[in-house]
């Protein structure tokens, strides 16, 4: 996999169609090993994966350059976007010819594809993250446990998961309380605006709290106020894109709760904190591996215009596990 801060056209790559991967440290992703196996399984071995590493919160001009080059290059099929989903769309929305309904609702793009000569952006995380969350929690989780949701981080994954929960039709599948903590005010304001905008369509019974905070010790206090059975999610990127955890080593997770680390690689300090308390607090601890596989399969389906049914998804998941 190649990656460079320079123009996409200057990145050395094989001849033939290209699937771009826009992230922060793309060379460390398991997709580097898995993608060729997936393309073989889908009958598209000619498609190459090319990584593009971009610093977090890059200049808008950088995002516009990337989107414009993908749009103009006939060999560029599209791209998967991680970390930069919100910033990329904010900077380059006018370069897209169309946006999917989730992209409009969340104001983020995780999948860039071409359709009939038009550049289309979609937000696939509400589906990918929702499938992963449902597999961890099962039906009626919040009704059974009375737990709430503590979302540490207010970026694209957090927005997608909250949208997924708000759209749950059964009350038992929705938490009565969602607390979102984020370091910066703009991301919180953006998430709050989305919640208010779509509230008439679902989730009106959920009580939201939005807290701006960057102090891990205060996060410990917020965590201590969550009831037993609560779900605690690390959606900050800490432990992968940046070092550390949003919690201190003294944090106590809710009894019989769920600790979900959205990262699947890196130091994963947050997940290690949960694992250390698994027996004492009777916790369920999960990483972001299934989210990774669901996320890539959703974007591959969009970019390559390939239907991925249950049997094919099972095959892709098997191949990913073999290369993990």
Tab-separated table of C-alpha atoms in Angstrom:
chain	number	residue	atom	x	y	z
A	1	UNK	CA	0.000	0.000	0.000
A	2	UNK	CA	1.271	3.466	-0.857
A	3	UNK	CA	0.536	6.609	1.083
A	4	UNK	CA	1.710	10.181	0.721
A	5	UNK	CA	0.754	13.736	1.687
A	6	UNK	CA	1.364	14.779	-1.915
A	7	UNK	CA	-1.118	14.885	-4.765
A	8	UNK	CA	-2.792	11.573	-5.527
A	9	UNK	CA	-1.467	11.693	-9.063
A	10	UNK	CA	2.097	11.630	-7.707
A	11	UNK	CA	1.602	8.451	-5.654
A	12	UNK	CA	3.186	5.417	-7.351
A	13	UNK	CA	0.509	2.807	-8.017
A	14	UNK	CA	-0.131	-0.140	-10.315
A	15	UNK	CA	-1.842	0.390	-13.618
A	16	UNK	CA	-5.558	-0.264	-13.507
A	17	UNK	CA	-8.506	0.759	-11.350
A	18	UNK	CA	-7.729	2.217	-7.919
A	19	UNK	CA	-9.668	2.107	-4.666
A	20	UNK	CA	-8.377	4.850	-2.350
A	21	UNK	CA	-8.227	4.565	1.430
A	22	UNK	CA	-8.166	7.969	3.149
A	23	UNK	CA	-7.042	7.837	6.773
A	24	UNK	CA	-4.273	8.765	9.192
A	25	UNK	CA	-2.021	5.691	9.369
A	26	UNK	CA	-3.399	3.588	6.535
A	27	UNK	CA	-0.257	1.483	6.193
A	28	UNK	CA	-0.940	-0.078	9.597
A	29	UNK	CA	-4.501	-1.123	8.752
A	30	UNK	CA	-5.397	-4.786	8.344
A	31	UNK	CA	-7.005	-3.780	5.042
A	32	UNK	CA	-3.505	-3.770	3.568
A	33	UNK	CA	-3.418	-7.577	3.870
A	34	UNK	CA	-7.130	-8.265	3.508
A	35	UNK	CA	-8.097	-6.134	0.505
A	36	UNK	CA	-6.403	-8.296	-2.173
A	37	UNK	CA	-8.088	-11.383	-0.717
A	38	UNK	CA	-11.452	-9.627	-0.828
A	39	UNK	CA	-10.947	-8.557	-4.434
A	40	UNK	CA	-10.116	-12.141	-5.429
A	41	UNK	CA	-13.277	-13.388	-3.700
A	42	UNK	CA	-15.364	-10.767	-5.523
A	43	UNK	CA	-13.791	-11.508	-8.901
A	44	UNK	CA	-12.135	-8.082	-9.080
A	45	UNK	CA	-8.391	-8.822	-8.687
A	46	UNK	CA	-7.495	-5.934	-10.973
A	47	UNK	CA	-8.526	-3.364	-8.327
A	48	UNK	CA	-5.643	-1.975	-6.250
A	49	UNK	CA	-5.843	-0.356	-2.816
A	50	UNK	CA	-3.900	2.886	-2.385
A	51	UNK	CA	-3.649	4.554	1.022
A	52	UNK	CA	-3.604	8.313	1.498
A	53	UNK	CA	-2.409	9.480	4.912
A	54	UNK	CA	-3.777	12.859	5.992
A	55	UNK	CA	-3.141	14.593	9.300
A	56	UNK	CA	-6.134	14.919	11.625
A	57	UNK	CA	-8.181	18.078	10.939
A	58	UNK	CA	-6.169	18.926	7.828
A	59	UNK	CA	-6.652	22.155	5.896
A	60	UNK	CA	-9.874	22.248	3.840
A	61	UNK	CA	-7.806	22.689	0.672
A	62	UNK	CA	-6.195	19.297	1.265
A	63	UNK	CA	-9.569	17.545	1.397
A	64	UNK	CA	-10.792	19.408	-1.676
A	65	UNK	CA	-7.687	18.385	-3.592
A	66	UNK	CA	-8.217	14.707	-2.781
A	67	UNK	CA	-11.910	14.703	-3.703
A	68	UNK	CA	-11.284	16.656	-6.911
A	69	UNK	CA	-8.579	14.244	-8.046
A	70	UNK	CA	-10.746	11.210	-7.367
A	71	UNK	CA	-13.551	12.818	-9.329
A	72	UNK	CA	-11.342	13.652	-12.310
A	73	UNK	CA	-9.254	10.468	-12.530
A	74	UNK	CA	-11.024	7.830	-14.665
A	75	UNK	CA	-9.027	5.054	-12.947
A	76	UNK	CA	-10.132	6.158	-9.484
A	77	UNK	CA	-13.189	4.091	-8.547
A	78	UNK	CA	-13.784	5.854	-5.247
A	79	UNK	CA	-12.608	5.739	-1.671
A	80	UNK	CA	-13.200	4.639	1.884
A	81	UNK	CA	-12.796	7.466	4.397
A	82	UNK	CA	-11.890	7.031	8.053
A	83	UNK	CA	-11.241	9.712	10.711
A	84	UNK	CA	-11.798	12.534	8.173
A	85	UNK	CA	-15.473	11.812	7.386
A	86	UNK	CA	-16.798	15.067	8.837
A	87	UNK	CA	-13.964	17.398	7.821
A	88	UNK	CA	-13.827	16.050	4.271
A	89	UNK	CA	-17.497	16.681	3.566
A	90	UNK	CA	-17.449	20.085	5.248
A	91	UNK	CA	-14.588	21.128	2.979
A	92	UNK	CA	-15.714	19.523	-0.293
A	93	UNK	CA	-19.505	19.144	-0.236
A	94	UNK	CA	-19.900	21.134	-3.446
A	95	UNK	CA	-17.683	18.690	-5.343
A	96	UNK	CA	-20.176	15.863	-4.864
A	97	UNK	CA	-23.004	15.399	-7.346
A	98	UNK	CA	-25.157	13.602	-4.810
A	99	UNK	CA	-25.268	12.513	-1.173
A	100	UNK	CA	-27.051	9.558	0.370
A	101	UNK	CA	-29.709	10.150	3.056
A	102	UNK	CA	-27.392	9.166	5.916
A	103	UNK	CA	-24.674	11.484	4.602
A	104	UNK	CA	-27.161	14.342	4.614
A	105	UNK	CA	-28.421	13.445	8.087
A	106	UNK	CA	-24.993	13.043	9.680
A	107	UNK	CA	-23.102	15.535	7.496
A	108	UNK	CA	-20.271	13.060	6.961
A	109	UNK	CA	-18.978	10.859	4.173
A	110	UNK	CA	-17.307	7.477	4.656
A	111	UNK	CA	-17.769	6.201	1.090
A	112	UNK	CA	-17.012	7.991	-2.181
A	113	UNK	CA	-18.139	6.314	-5.401
A	114	UNK	CA	-18.899	7.064	-9.022
A	115	UNK	CA	-22.271	6.333	-10.546
A	116	UNK	CA	-22.946	7.194	-14.164
A	117	UNK	CA	-20.175	9.765	-14.167
A	118	UNK	CA	-21.416	11.405	-10.969
A	119	UNK	CA	-19.560	11.492	-7.675
A	120	UNK	CA	-21.741	10.174	-4.851
A	121	UNK	CA	-20.968	10.349	-1.143
A	122	UNK	CA	-22.537	8.072	1.451
A	123	UNK	CA	-22.309	7.627	5.199
A	124	UNK	CA	-22.151	3.875	5.725
A	125	UNK	CA	-21.407	3.907	9.466
A	126	UNK	CA	-25.050	3.984	10.629
A	127	UNK	CA	-25.475	0.614	8.932
A	128	UNK	CA	-22.030	-0.860	9.659
A	129	UNK	CA	-21.879	0.424	13.218
A	130	UNK	CA	-25.488	-0.521	13.821
A	131	UNK	CA	-24.924	-4.108	12.730
A	132	UNK	CA	-21.907	-4.328	15.010
A	133	UNK	CA	-23.705	-2.784	18.001
A	134	UNK	CA	-26.738	-5.022	17.561
A	135	UNK	CA	-24.479	-8.096	17.512
A	136	UNK	CA	-22.878	-7.051	20.816
A	137	UNK	CA	-26.047	-6.015	22.652
A	138	UNK	CA	-28.764	-8.261	21.254
A	139	UNK	CA	-32.458	-7.370	21.187
A	140	UNK	CA	-34.001	-5.333	23.979
A	141	UNK	CA	-30.702	-4.687	25.757
A	142	UNK	CA	-31.579	-1.329	27.298
A	143	UNK	CA	-35.021	-2.505	28.331
A	144	UNK	CA	-33.513	-5.556	30.056
A	145	UNK	CA	-30.710	-3.748	31.856
A	146	UNK	CA	-31.908	-0.185	32.381
A	147	UNK	CA	-28.452	0.967	31.317
A	148	UNK	CA	-27.607	4.175	29.520
A	149	UNK	CA	-25.005	5.057	26.898
A	150	UNK	CA	-21.832	7.024	27.553
A	151	UNK	CA	-20.287	8.069	24.251
A	152	UNK	CA	-16.722	9.318	24.626
A	153	UNK	CA	-16.144	11.323	21.459
A	154	UNK	CA	-18.507	13.090	19.069
A	155	UNK	CA	-16.940	12.331	15.688
A	156	UNK	CA	-18.349	10.410	12.766
A	157	UNK	CA	-18.692	7.025	14.463
A	158	UNK	CA	-20.417	8.549	17.478
A	159	UNK	CA	-22.871	10.412	15.259
A	160	UNK	CA	-23.619	7.249	13.278
A	161	UNK	CA	-24.240	5.067	16.340
A	162	UNK	CA	-26.508	7.631	17.978
A	163	UNK	CA	-28.496	7.960	14.757
A	164	UNK	CA	-28.832	4.168	14.678
A	165	UNK	CA	-30.171	4.067	18.234
A	166	UNK	CA	-32.580	6.946	17.680
A	167	UNK	CA	-34.105	5.101	14.743
A	168	UNK	CA	-34.776	1.901	16.706
A	169	UNK	CA	-38.502	1.178	16.602
A	170	UNK	CA	-38.677	-0.792	19.853
A	171	UNK	CA	-38.346	1.267	23.037
A	172	UNK	CA	-36.368	-1.559	24.690
A	173	UNK	CA	-33.648	-1.106	22.042
A	174	UNK	CA	-33.188	2.573	22.893
A	175	UNK	CA	-31.359	3.862	25.970
A	176	UNK	CA	-33.363	6.318	28.067
A	177	UNK	CA	-30.225	8.432	28.575
A	178	UNK	CA	-27.281	9.199	26.286
A	179	UNK	CA	-24.308	11.200	27.559
A	180	UNK	CA	-21.828	12.488	24.968
A	181	UNK	CA	-18.445	13.869	26.024
A	182	UNK	CA	-16.090	15.564	23.590
A	183	UNK	CA	-13.031	17.770	23.822
A	184	UNK	CA	-14.199	20.451	21.388
A	185	UNK	CA	-17.456	22.382	21.343
A	186	UNK	CA	-18.081	22.421	17.543
A	187	UNK	CA	-18.442	18.631	17.277
A	188	UNK	CA	-20.854	18.585	20.212
A	189	UNK	CA	-22.898	21.405	18.694
A	190	UNK	CA	-23.036	19.586	15.377
A	191	UNK	CA	-24.224	16.371	17.015
A	192	UNK	CA	-26.807	18.235	19.096
A	193	UNK	CA	-28.129	19.912	15.942
A	194	UNK	CA	-28.544	16.526	14.250
A	195	UNK	CA	-30.379	15.119	17.261
A	196	UNK	CA	-32.811	18.030	17.320
A	197	UNK	CA	-33.300	17.887	13.563
A	198	UNK	CA	-34.293	14.220	13.403
A	199	UNK	CA	-35.962	13.897	16.796
A	200	UNK	CA	-39.464	13.933	15.365
A	201	UNK	CA	-38.556	10.799	13.399
A	202	UNK	CA	-37.463	8.801	16.448
A	203	UNK	CA	-35.741	8.816	19.794
A	204	UNK	CA	-37.945	11.435	21.414
A	205	UNK	CA	-37.888	9.475	24.678
A	206	UNK	CA	-34.075	9.643	24.941
A	207	UNK	CA	-32.632	12.226	27.336
A	208	UNK	CA	-29.399	13.676	25.948
A	209	UNK	CA	-26.545	15.352	27.786
A	210	UNK	CA	-23.698	17.015	25.875
A	211	UNK	CA	-20.554	17.722	27.885
A	212	UNK	CA	-17.441	19.501	26.654
A	213	UNK	CA	-14.445	18.118	28.502
A	214	UNK	CA	-10.849	17.062	27.857
A	215	UNK	CA	-9.913	16.061	31.405
A	216	UNK	CA	-9.720	12.269	31.830
A	217	UNK	CA	-10.297	12.574	35.599
A	218	UNK	CA	-13.597	14.353	34.985
A	219	UNK	CA	-14.547	11.627	32.506
A	220	UNK	CA	-14.045	9.168	35.367
A	221	UNK	CA	-16.588	11.121	37.423
A	222	UNK	CA	-19.080	11.181	34.531
A	223	UNK	CA	-18.581	7.439	34.099
A	224	UNK	CA	-19.262	6.853	37.804
A	225	UNK	CA	-22.680	8.483	37.341
A	226	UNK	CA	-23.811	5.901	34.773
A	227	UNK	CA	-26.148	3.147	36.043
A	228	UNK	CA	-25.352	-0.593	36.009
A	229	UNK	CA	-25.675	-2.153	32.573
A	230	UNK	CA	-24.574	0.997	30.764
A	231	UNK	CA	-22.699	0.866	27.473
A	232	UNK	CA	-19.453	2.855	27.390
A	233	UNK	CA	-17.968	3.551	23.952
A	234	UNK	CA	-14.550	4.923	23.080
A	235	UNK	CA	-15.195	6.864	19.880
A	236	UNK	CA	-12.327	9.310	20.425
A	237	UNK	CA	-9.645	7.623	18.326
A	238	UNK	CA	-7.399	7.565	21.401
A	239	UNK	CA	-5.467	4.329	21.492
A	240	UNK	CA	-5.067	4.331	17.696
A	241	UNK	CA	-4.769	7.744	16.048
A	242	UNK	CA	-3.556	9.402	19.262
A	243	UNK	CA	-2.039	7.784	22.371
A	244	UNK	CA	-3.762	7.004	25.644
A	245	UNK	CA	-7.356	6.640	26.810
A	246	UNK	CA	-10.135	9.139	27.569
A	247	UNK	CA	-10.241	7.639	31.092
A	248	UNK	CA	-7.631	7.443	33.857
A	249	UNK	CA	-6.315	4.196	35.255
A	250	UNK	CA	-8.602	4.657	38.254
A	251	UNK	CA	-11.861	4.685	36.298
A	252	UNK	CA	-14.524	2.139	37.284
A	253	UNK	CA	-16.885	0.849	34.586
A	254	UNK	CA	-20.566	0.212	35.417
A	255	UNK	CA	-21.375	-3.200	36.846
A	256	UNK	CA	-22.615	-5.710	34.209
A	257	UNK	CA	-21.937	-3.065	31.580
A	258	UNK	CA	-20.512	-3.129	28.071
A	259	UNK	CA	-17.136	-1.627	27.185
A	260	UNK	CA	-16.818	-1.069	23.444
A	261	UNK	CA	-13.519	0.056	21.969
A	262	UNK	CA	-14.225	1.173	18.411
A	263	UNK	CA	-10.557	0.763	17.470
A	264	UNK	CA	-9.250	-2.676	16.591
A	265	UNK	CA	-5.544	-1.821	16.326
A	266	UNK	CA	-3.099	0.322	18.233
A	267	UNK	CA	-2.368	0.321	21.960
A	268	UNK	CA	-6.105	0.052	22.772
A	269	UNK	CA	-5.583	1.431	26.300
A	270	UNK	CA	-9.334	1.907	26.838
A	271	UNK	CA	-10.053	-1.732	26.020
A	272	UNK	CA	-7.249	-2.904	28.294
A	273	UNK	CA	-8.829	-0.902	31.122
A	274	UNK	CA	-12.095	-2.711	30.529
A	275	UNK	CA	-10.444	-6.112	30.299
A	276	UNK	CA	-8.749	-5.565	33.671
A	277	UNK	CA	-12.209	-5.186	35.262
A	278	UNK	CA	-14.055	-7.903	33.325
A	279	UNK	CA	-14.452	-10.330	36.198
A	280	UNK	CA	-14.799	-7.872	39.081
A	281	UNK	CA	-17.386	-5.714	37.292
A	282	UNK	CA	-18.892	-8.525	35.144
A	283	UNK	CA	-18.251	-6.632	31.937
A	284	UNK	CA	-18.663	-7.462	28.272
A	285	UNK	CA	-15.655	-6.051	26.407
A	286	UNK	CA	-15.501	-5.744	22.609
A	287	UNK	CA	-13.136	-4.176	20.104
A	288	UNK	CA	-13.890	-2.674	16.708
A	289	UNK	CA	-13.003	-5.655	14.513
A	290	UNK	CA	-16.552	-6.484	13.407
A	291	UNK	CA	-17.148	-2.777	12.814
A	292	UNK	CA	-14.048	-2.764	10.601
A	293	UNK	CA	-15.304	-5.683	8.490
A	294	UNK	CA	-18.862	-4.349	8.212
A	295	UNK	CA	-17.552	-0.892	7.356
A	296	UNK	CA	-15.314	-2.082	4.556
A	297	UNK	CA	-17.940	-4.409	3.096
A	298	UNK	CA	-20.493	-1.592	2.961
A	299	UNK	CA	-18.074	0.744	1.183
A	300	UNK	CA	-16.793	-1.932	-1.204
A	301	UNK	CA	-20.382	-2.689	-2.178
A	302	UNK	CA	-20.999	1.009	-2.890
A	303	UNK	CA	-17.751	1.743	-4.731
A	304	UNK	CA	-17.623	-1.436	-6.843
A	305	UNK	CA	-21.399	-1.646	-7.352
A	306	UNK	CA	-21.249	-5.222	-6.071
A	307	UNK	CA	-24.032	-6.780	-4.030
A	308	UNK	CA	-22.634	-8.444	-0.916
A	309	UNK	CA	-25.160	-10.954	0.360
A	310	UNK	CA	-24.949	-12.889	3.637
A	311	UNK	CA	-22.918	-15.700	2.113
A	312	UNK	CA	-20.393	-13.306	0.573
A	313	UNK	CA	-20.156	-11.278	3.780
A	314	UNK	CA	-19.419	-14.483	5.690
A	315	UNK	CA	-16.660	-15.239	3.187
A	316	UNK	CA	-15.184	-11.744	3.464
A	317	UNK	CA	-15.295	-11.963	7.242
A	318	UNK	CA	-13.553	-15.338	7.153
A	319	UNK	CA	-10.823	-13.978	4.905
A	320	UNK	CA	-10.346	-10.938	7.152
A	321	UNK	CA	-10.003	-13.148	10.221
A	322	UNK	CA	-7.409	-15.319	8.485
A	323	UNK	CA	-5.249	-12.267	7.788
A	324	UNK	CA	-5.765	-10.495	11.117
